[in-house]
Coordinates of C-alpha atoms and ligand atoms in Angstrom, one line a residue:
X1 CA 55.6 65.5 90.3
X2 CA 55.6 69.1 90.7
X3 CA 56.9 68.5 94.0
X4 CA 59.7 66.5 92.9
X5 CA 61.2 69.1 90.4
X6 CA 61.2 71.8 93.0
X7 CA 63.7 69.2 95.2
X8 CA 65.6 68.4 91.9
X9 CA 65.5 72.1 91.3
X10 CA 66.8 72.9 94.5
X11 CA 69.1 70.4 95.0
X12 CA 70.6 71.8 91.6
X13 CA 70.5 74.9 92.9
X14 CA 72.7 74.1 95.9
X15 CA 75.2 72.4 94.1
X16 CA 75.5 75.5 91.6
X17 CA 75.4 78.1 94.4
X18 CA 78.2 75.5 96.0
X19 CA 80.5 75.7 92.9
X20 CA 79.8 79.5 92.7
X21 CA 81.6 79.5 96.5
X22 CA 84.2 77.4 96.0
X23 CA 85.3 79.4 92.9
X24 CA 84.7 82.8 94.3
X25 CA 86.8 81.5 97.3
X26 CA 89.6 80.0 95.1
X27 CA 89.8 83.4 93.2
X28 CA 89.6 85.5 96.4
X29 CA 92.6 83.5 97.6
X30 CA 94.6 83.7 94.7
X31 CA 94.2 87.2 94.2
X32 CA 95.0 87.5 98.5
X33 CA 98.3 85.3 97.9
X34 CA 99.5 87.4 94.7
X35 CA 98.8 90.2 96.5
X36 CA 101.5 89.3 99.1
X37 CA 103.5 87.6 96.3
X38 CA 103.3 84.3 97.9
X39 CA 100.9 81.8 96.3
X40 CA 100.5 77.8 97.2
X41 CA 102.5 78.3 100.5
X42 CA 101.2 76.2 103.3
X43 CA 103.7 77.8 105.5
X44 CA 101.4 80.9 104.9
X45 CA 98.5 78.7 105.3
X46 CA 99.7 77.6 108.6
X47 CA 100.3 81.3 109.8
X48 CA 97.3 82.6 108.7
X49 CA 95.2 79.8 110.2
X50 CA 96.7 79.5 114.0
X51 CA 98.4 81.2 116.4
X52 CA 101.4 79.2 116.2
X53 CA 104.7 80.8 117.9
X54 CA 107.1 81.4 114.6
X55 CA 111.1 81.2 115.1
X56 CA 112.2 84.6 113.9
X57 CA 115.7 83.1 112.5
X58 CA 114.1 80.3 110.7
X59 CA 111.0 82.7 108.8
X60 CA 111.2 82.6 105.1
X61 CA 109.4 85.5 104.6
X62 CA 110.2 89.5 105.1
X63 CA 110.2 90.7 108.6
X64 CA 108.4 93.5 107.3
X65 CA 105.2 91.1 107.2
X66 CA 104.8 90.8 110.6
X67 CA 104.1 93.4 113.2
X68 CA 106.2 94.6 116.0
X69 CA 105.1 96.3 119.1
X70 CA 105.6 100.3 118.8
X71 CA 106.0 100.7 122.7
X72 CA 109.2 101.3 123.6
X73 CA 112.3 98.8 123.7
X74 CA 111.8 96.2 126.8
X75 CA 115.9 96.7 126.3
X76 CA 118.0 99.3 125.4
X77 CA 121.3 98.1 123.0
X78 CA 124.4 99.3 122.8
X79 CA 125.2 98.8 118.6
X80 CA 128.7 99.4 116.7
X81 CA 127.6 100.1 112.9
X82 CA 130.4 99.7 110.2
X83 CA 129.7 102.1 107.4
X84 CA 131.8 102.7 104.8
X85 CA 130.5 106.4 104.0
X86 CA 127.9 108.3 105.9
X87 CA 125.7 110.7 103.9
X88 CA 125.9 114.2 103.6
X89 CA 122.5 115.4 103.6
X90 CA 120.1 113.4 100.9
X91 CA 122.4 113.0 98.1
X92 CA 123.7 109.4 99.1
X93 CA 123.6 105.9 97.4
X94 CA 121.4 103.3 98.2
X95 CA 123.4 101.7 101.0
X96 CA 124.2 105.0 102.7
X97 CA 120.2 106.3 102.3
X98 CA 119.4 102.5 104.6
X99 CA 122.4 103.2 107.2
X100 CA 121.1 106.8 107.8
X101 CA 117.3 106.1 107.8
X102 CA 117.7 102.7 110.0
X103 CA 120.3 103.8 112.7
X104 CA 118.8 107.4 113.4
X105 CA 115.1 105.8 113.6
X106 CA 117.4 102.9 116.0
X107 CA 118.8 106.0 118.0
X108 CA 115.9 107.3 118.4
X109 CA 114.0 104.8 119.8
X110 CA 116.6 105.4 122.6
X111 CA 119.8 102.4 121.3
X112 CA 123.1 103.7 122.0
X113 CA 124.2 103.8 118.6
X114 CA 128.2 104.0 117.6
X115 CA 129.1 104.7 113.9
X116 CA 132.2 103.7 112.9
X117 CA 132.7 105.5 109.3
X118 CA 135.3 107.2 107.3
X119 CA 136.1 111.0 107.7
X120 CA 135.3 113.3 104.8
X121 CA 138.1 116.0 104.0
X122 CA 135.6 118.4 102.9
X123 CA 132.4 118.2 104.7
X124 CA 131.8 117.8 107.8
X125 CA 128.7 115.8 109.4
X126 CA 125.3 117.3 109.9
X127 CA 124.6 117.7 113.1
X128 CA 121.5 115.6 114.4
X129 CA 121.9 116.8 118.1
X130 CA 120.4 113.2 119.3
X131 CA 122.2 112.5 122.6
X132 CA 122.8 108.6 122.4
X133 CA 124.4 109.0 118.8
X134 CA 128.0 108.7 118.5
X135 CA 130.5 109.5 115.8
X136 CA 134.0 107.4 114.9
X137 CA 135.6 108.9 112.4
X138 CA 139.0 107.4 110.6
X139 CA 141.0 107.9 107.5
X140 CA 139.9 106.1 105.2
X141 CA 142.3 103.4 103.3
X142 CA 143.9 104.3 100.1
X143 CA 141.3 101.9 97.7
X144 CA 138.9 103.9 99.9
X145 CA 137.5 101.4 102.6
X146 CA 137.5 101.7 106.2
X147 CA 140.9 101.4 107.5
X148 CA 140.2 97.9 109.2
X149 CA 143.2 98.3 111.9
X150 CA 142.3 102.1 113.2
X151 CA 138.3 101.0 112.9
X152 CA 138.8 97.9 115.0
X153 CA 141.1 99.6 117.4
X154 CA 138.5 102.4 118.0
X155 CA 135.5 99.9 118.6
X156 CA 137.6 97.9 120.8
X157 CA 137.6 101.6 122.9
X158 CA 134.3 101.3 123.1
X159 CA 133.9 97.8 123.8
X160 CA 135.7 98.4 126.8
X161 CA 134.6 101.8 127.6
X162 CA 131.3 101.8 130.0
X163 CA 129.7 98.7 128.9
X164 CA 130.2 96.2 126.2
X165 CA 128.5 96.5 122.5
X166 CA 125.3 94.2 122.9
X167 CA 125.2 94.0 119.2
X168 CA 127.5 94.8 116.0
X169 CA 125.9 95.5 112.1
X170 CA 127.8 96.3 108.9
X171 CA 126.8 97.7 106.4
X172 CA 128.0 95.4 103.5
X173 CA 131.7 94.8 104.0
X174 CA 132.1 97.8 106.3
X175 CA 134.2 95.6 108.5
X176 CA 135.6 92.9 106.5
X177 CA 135.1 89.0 107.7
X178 CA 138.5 88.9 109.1
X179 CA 137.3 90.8 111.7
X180 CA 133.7 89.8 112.3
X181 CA 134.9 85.6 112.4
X182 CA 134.5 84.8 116.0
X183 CA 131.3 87.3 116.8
X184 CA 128.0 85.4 117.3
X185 CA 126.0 89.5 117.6
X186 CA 126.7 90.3 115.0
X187 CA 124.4 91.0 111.6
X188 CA 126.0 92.5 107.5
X189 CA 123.3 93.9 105.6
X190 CA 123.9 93.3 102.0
X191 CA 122.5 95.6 99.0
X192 CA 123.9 93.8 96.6
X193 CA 125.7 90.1 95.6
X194 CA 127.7 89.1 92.8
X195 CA 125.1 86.5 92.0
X196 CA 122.6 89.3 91.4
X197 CA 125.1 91.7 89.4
X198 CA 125.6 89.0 87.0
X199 CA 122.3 89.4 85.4
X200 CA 123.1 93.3 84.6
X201 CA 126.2 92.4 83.2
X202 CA 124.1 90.1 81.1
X203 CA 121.7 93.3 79.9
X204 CA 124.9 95.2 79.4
X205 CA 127.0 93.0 76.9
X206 CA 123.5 92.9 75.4
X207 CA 123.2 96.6 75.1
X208 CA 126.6 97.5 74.2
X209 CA 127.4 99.3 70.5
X210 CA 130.0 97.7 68.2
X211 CA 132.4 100.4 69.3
X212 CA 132.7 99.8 73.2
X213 CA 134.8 96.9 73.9
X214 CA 133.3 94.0 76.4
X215 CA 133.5 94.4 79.5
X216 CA 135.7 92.2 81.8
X217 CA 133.0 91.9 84.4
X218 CA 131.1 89.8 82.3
X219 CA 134.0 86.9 82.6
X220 CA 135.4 88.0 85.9
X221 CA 131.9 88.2 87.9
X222 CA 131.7 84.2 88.3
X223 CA 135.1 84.3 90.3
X224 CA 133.4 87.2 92.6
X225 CA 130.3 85.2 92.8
X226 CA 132.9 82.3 94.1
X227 CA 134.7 84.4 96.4
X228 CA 131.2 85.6 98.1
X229 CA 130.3 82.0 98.7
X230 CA 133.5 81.4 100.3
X231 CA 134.1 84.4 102.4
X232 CA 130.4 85.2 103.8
X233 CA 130.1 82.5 105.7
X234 CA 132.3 84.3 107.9
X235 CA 129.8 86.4 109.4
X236 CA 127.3 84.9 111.7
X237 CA 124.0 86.9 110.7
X238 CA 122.8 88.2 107.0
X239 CA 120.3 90.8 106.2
X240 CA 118.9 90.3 102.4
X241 CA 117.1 93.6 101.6
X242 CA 114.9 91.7 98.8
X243 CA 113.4 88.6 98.8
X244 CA 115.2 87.7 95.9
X245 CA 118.6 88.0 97.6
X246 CA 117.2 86.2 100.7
X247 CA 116.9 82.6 98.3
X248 CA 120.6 83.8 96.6
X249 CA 121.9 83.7 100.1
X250 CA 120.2 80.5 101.1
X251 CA 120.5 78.3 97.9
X252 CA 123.6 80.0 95.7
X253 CA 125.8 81.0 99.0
X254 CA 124.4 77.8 101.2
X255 CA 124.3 79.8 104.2
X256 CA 122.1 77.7 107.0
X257 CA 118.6 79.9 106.8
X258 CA 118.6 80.4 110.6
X259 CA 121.5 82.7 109.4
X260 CA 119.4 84.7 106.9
X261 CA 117.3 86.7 107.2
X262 CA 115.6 88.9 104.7
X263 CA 114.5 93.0 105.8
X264 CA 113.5 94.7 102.9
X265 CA 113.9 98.5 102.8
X266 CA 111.7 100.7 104.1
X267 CA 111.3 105.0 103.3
X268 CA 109.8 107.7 105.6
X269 CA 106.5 107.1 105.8
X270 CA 105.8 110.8 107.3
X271 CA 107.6 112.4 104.1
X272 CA 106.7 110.4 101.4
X273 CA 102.7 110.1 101.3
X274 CA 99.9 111.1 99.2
X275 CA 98.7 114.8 99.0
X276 CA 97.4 116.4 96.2
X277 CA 97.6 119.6 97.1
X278 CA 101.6 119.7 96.6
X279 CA 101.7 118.0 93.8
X280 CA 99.4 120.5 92.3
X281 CA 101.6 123.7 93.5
X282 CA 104.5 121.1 91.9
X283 CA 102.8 121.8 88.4
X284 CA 102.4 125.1 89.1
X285 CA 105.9 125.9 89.9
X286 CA 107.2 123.9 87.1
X287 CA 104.7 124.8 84.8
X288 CA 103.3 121.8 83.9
X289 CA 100.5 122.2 82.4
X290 CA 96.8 120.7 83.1
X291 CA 96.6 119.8 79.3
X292 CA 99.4 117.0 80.1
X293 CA 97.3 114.1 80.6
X294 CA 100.3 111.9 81.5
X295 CA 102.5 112.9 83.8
X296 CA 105.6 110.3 83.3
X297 CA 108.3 111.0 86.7
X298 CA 111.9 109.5 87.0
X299 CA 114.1 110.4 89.4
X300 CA 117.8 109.4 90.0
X301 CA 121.6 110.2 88.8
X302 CA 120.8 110.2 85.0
X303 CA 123.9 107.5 84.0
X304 CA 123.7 104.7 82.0
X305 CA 123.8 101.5 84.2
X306 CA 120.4 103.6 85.3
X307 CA 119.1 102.6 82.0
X308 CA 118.7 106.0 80.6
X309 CA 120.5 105.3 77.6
X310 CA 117.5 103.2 76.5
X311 CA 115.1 105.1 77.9
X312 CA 116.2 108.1 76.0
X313 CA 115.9 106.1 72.6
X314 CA 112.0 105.0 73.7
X315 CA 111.0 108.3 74.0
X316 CA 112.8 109.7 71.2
X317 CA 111.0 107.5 69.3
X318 CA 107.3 107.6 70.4
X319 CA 107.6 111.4 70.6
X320 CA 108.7 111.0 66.7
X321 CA 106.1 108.5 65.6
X322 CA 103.4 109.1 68.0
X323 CA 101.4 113.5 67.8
X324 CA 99.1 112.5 70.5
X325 CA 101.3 111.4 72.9
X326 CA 103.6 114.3 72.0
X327 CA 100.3 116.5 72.9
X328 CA 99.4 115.1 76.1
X329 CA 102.1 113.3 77.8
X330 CA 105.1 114.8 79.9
X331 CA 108.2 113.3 80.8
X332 CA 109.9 115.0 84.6
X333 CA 113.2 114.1 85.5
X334 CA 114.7 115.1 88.6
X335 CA 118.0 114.2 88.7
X336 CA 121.5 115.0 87.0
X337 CA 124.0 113.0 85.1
X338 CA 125.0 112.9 81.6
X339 CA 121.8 111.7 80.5
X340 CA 120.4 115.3 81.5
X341 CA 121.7 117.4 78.8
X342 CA 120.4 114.7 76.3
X343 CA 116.7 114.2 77.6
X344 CA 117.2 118.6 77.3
X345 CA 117.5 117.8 73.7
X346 CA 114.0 116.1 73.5
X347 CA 112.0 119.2 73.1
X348 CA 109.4 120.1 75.4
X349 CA 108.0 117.5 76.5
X350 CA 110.8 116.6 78.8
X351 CA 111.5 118.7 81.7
X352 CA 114.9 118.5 83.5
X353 CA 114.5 119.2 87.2
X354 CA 118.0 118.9 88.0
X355 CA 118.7 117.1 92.0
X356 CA 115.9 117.8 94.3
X357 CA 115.8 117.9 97.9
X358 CA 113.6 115.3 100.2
X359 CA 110.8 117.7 100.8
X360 CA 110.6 118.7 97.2
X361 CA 111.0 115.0 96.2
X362 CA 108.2 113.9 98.0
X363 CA 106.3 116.8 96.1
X364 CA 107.5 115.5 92.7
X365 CA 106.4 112.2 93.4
X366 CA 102.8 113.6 94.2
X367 CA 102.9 115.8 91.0
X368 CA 103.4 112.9 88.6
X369 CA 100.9 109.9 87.5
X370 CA 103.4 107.5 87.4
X371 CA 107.0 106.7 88.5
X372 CA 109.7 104.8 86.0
X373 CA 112.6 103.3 86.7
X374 CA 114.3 101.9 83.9
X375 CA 117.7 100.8 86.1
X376 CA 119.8 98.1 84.9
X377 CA 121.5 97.5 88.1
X378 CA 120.0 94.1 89.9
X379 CA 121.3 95.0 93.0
X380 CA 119.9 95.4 96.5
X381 CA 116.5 97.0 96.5
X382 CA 115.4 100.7 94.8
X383 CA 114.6 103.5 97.4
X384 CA 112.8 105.4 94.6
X385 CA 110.5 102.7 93.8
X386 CA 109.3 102.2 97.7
X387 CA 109.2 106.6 97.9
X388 CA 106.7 106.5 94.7
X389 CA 104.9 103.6 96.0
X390 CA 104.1 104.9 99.3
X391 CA 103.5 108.4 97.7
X392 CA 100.4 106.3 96.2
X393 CA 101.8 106.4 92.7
X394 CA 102.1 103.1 90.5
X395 CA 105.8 102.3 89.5
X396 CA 107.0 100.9 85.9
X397 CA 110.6 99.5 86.2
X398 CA 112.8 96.9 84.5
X399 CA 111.8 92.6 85.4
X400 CA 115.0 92.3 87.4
X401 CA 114.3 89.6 90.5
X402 CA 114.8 92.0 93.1
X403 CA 111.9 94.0 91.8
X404 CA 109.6 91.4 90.9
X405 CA 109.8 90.0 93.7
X406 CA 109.5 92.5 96.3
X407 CA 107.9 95.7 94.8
X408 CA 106.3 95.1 91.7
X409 CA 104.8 91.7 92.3
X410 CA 101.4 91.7 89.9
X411 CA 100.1 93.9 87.4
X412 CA 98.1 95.3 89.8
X413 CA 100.6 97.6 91.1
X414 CA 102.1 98.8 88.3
X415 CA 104.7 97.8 85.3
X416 CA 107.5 96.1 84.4
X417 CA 109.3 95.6 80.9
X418 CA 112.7 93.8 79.8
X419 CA 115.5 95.7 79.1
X420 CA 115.4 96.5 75.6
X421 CA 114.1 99.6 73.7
X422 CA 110.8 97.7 72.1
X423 CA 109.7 96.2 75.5
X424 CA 110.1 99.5 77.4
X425 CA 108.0 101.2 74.7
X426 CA 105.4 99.0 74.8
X427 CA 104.9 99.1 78.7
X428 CA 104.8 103.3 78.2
X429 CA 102.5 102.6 75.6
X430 CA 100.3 100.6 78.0
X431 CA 100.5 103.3 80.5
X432 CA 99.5 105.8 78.4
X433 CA 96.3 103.6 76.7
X434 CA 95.4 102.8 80.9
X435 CA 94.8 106.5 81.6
X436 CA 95.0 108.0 84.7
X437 CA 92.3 106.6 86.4
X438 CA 93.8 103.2 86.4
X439 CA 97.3 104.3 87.1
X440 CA 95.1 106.1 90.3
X441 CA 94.1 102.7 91.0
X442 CA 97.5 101.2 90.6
X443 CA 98.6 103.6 93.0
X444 CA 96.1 103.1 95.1
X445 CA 97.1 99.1 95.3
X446 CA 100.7 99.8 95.6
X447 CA 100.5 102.2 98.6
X448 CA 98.4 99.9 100.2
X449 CA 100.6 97.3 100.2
X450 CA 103.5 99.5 100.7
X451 CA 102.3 100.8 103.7
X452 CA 102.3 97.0 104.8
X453 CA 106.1 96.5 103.9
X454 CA 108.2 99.4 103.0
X455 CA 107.7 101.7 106.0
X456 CA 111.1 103.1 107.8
X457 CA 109.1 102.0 110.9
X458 CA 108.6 98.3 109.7
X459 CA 112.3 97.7 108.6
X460 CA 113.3 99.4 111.9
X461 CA 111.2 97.1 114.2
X462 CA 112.3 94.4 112.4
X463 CA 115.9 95.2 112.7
X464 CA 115.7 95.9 116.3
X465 CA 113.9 92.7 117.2
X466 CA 116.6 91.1 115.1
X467 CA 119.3 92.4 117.1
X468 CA 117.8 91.9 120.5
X469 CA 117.4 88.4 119.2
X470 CA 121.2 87.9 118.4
X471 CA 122.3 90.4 121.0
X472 CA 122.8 87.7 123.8
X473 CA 124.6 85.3 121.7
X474 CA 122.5 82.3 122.8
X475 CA 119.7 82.5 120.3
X476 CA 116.8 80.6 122.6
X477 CA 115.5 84.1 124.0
X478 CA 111.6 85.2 123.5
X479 CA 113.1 87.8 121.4
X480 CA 113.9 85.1 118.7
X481 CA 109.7 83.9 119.3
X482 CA 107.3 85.7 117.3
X483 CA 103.7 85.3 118.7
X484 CA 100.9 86.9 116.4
X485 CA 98.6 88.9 118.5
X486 CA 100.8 89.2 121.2
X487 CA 104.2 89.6 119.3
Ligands
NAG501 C1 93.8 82.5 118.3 O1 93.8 83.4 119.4 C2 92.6 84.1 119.5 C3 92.7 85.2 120.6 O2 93.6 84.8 121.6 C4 91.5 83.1 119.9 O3 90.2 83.8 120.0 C5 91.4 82.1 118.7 O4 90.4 81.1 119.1 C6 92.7 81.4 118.5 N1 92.7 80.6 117.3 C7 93.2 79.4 117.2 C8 93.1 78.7 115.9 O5 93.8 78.9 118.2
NAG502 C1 134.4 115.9 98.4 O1 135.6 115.5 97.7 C2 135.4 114.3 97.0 C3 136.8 114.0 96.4 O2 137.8 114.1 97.3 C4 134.4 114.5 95.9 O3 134.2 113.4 95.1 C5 133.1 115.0 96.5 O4 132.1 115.3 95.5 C6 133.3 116.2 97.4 N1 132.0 116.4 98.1 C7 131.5 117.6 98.3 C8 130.2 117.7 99.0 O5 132.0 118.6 97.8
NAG503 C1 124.1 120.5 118.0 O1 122.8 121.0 118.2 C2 122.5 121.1 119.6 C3 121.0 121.6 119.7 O2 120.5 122.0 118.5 C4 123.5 122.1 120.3 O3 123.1 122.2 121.6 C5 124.9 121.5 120.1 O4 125.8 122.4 120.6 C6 125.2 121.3 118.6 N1 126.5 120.6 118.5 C7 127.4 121.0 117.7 C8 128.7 120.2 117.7 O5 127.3 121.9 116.9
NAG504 C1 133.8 93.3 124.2 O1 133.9 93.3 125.6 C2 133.5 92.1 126.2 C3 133.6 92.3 127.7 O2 134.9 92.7 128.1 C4 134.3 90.9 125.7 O3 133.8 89.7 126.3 C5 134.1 90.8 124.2 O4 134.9 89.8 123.7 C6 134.5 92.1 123.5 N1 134.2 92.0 122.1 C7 135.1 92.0 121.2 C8 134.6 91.8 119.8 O5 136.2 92.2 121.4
NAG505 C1 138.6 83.2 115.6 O1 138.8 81.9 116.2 C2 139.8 81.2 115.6 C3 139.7 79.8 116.3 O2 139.1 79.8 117.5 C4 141.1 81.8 115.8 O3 142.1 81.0 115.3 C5 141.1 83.2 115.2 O4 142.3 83.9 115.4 C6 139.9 84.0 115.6 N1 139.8 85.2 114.8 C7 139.7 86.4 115.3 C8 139.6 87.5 114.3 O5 139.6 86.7 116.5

């Protein structure tokens, strides 16, 4: 008898302890898969589970997911870049930011790298003194593009000069599809679609006052959107920086997916990274006082289609309604625009930095508990997000796709809101009642997974094994193979 209930007992016990597994195994995967923002795939499955050789052109995923080799290049490339505008120092879009962080890492992993950009009238370019880096300059064209004729004549130089470009990227519509028709080498990069814009022309209309008219975009973006589809097929490779974009380009632009191929942006890993030590002299220099027990950071040009219009009005009002969070919360802004003098008017508890250089950027970022974003712009993917991320800070920014579903993917790594004055509120309100050990944590997740995916040295890899992929025109070469382990 006794006997019998210990077996019954045990037996009970085994099925329990069983169902324990099962459901600790089911949770563990599902907070694994969120974590990479890719739950129920089997494709995933697959990967994780063999050792199976994966076609690079066909991979749904980011690039930035699997690893490269570091060693050097089994082969050097000679590679044209079309760029509309090369930066002048740091101040540059987010376009110009990828062509200068992804070509000089290219360069200097030894490419022959040939930029074919527009002359400035009053600046001249910085001087980077790497050998195998070559500047075309041209006039640019009146609407101010690249003067297609003179930019074509020069690379056709080139082409001709020495030995032949292996490979030929463009930034956006740097050289326009009439050009890049017949060229199997070639790769655009784009940071932004009309299919994506729609959506903050959407939050626009929305947030307009009875006394701006509408704008036309919000009627005229469907013919762009038409236009894209028909012209884009025109160029033989595409680089989505967001995972977002990626499905756009597949399913809205039906381009064949062996055609697309999605990169996401990467930031200097070596500059942006935790240390507390700066962040503290950061305070100090600023005067920021230890008493702030939320340090809130934006950084940015301070216009509207940046969202600052409505992050001005949240603010505005939690610093009226709300003593405490006048008391211990800060707002920093580095930054300027016409939003600057207006956050100025905010007392106090708003601090203006005015534009910052890199290094002192990467010092903000370290100073500050958490990084916000409230942009309106759906387009391509936001450099200041990946910085703070990789700086090991949690990031708060607006549910557009691209950011949803490439940065912040789970509350685990931070926040997002809609675009409207009560929804950004609430999410600072959240922060604020979190505290800063959990935004620590946050941060903590974020980097993390950002030192997985937004590195300068992952995008570059995977650009680089991209192009020595295409670079031979016949796409069956081991570069195109990906084999884990031995990559
Ligand atoms: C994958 O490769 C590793 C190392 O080569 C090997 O030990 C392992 O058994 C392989 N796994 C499968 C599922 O083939
Ligand atoms: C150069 O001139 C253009 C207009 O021609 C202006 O928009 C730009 O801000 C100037 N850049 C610098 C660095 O002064
Ligand atoms: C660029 O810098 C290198 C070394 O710093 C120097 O040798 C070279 O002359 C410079 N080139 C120009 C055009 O100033
Ligand atoms: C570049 O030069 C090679 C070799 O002469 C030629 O086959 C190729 O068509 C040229 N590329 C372009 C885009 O003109
Ligand atoms: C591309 O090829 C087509 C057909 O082969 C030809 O008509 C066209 O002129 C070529 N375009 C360019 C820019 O070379």
């Amino acid at each position: 008898m006794a006997k019998d209930q210990t077996t019954i007992f045990s037996f009970r016990f085994l099925l329990s302890t069983i169902f324990m597994l099962s459901i600790f195994s089911f949770i563990s995967f599902l907070s694994w898969c969120h974590y990479f923002g890719q739950c129920y795939s089997p494709y995933r499955l697959m990967e994780q589970n063999q050792n199976a050789t994966v076609n690079l052109l066909t991979y749904p995923f980011a690039w930035n997911r699997l690893s490269f080799s570091s060693k050097p290049p089994p082969k050097l490339l000679k590679i044209a870049l079309f760029v509309k505008k090369w930066p002048q120092r740091f101040h540059a879009g987010g376009l110009e930011r990828h062509a200068l962080t992804l070509h000089l890492a290219l360069a200097k992993r030894g490419h022959d790298l040939h930029i074919f950009t527009a002359s400035s009238s009053n600046s001249s370019l910085p001087n980077y003194s790497i050998r195998n880096l070559y500047f075309h300059l041209s006039k640019p064209s009146p609407a101010g593009y690249l003067d297609q004729a003179t930019v074509w004549k020069q690379f056709q130089t080139q082409n001709s000069t020495g030995r032949q470009f292996d490979v030929i990227h463009t930034e956006s519509v740097g050289l326009r599809y009439t050009r890049s028709r017949n060229l199997t080498n070639l790769a655009v990069t784009w940071h932004g679609i009309a299919y994506e814009t729609i959506h903050s022309d959407i939050i626009q209309e929305l947030l307009r006052t009875p006394e701006e008219s509408q704008s036309p975009a919000l009627t005229e973006r469907a013919k762009k959107v038409v236009e894209e589809v028909q012209f884009f097929p025109n160029y033989a490779h595409h680089v989505a920086t967001s995972d977002h974009a990626g499905d756009i380009l597949k399913r809205v632009y039906m381009i064949p997916e062996e055609r697309v191929h999605i990169i996401l942006n990467g930031v200097d890993q070596e500059i942006f990274k935790p240390d507390v030590s700066t962040g503290k002299e950061f305070k100090k220099k600023f005067d920021i006082p230890d008493s702030k027990l939320l340090v809130i950071g934006m950084a940015g040009r301070l216009v509207k289609d940046k969202g600052h219009p409505l992050m001005f009005e949240a603010l505005k009002q939690i610093f009226e309604e709300n003593n405490k969070f006048r008391e211990s919360g800060i707002v920093v802004v580095a930054g300027d625009g016409p939003w600057a003098a207006r956050y100025k008017n905010l007392g106090t508890n708003v601090l203006v930095l005015g534009p910052l250089e890199q290094a002192q950027l990467a010092n903000f970022y370290n100073a500050i508990d958490i990084f916000v974003n409230p942009t309106l712009r759906a387009q391509g993917l936001d450099h200041t997000l990946l910085e703070a991320v990789l700086s090991g800070k949690p990031v708060m920014a607006t549910r557009l796709a691209s950011i949803t579903g490439s940065v912040v993917v789970g509350s685990e790594m931070g926040y997002t809101f809609s675009p409207t004055v009560t929804s950004l509120k609430k999410a600072i309100y959240g922060v604020w009642g979190d505290g800063r050990e959990v935004l620590d944590r946050k941060g903590q997740i974020a980097r993390q997974r950002g030192l997985e995916l937004f590195t300068a040295t992952k995008m570059a890899a995977a650009y680089e094994r991209l192009f020595l992929c295409i670079s031979s025109g016949s796409y069956d070469n081991h570069f195109c193979q990906y084999r884990p382990r031995l990559n």
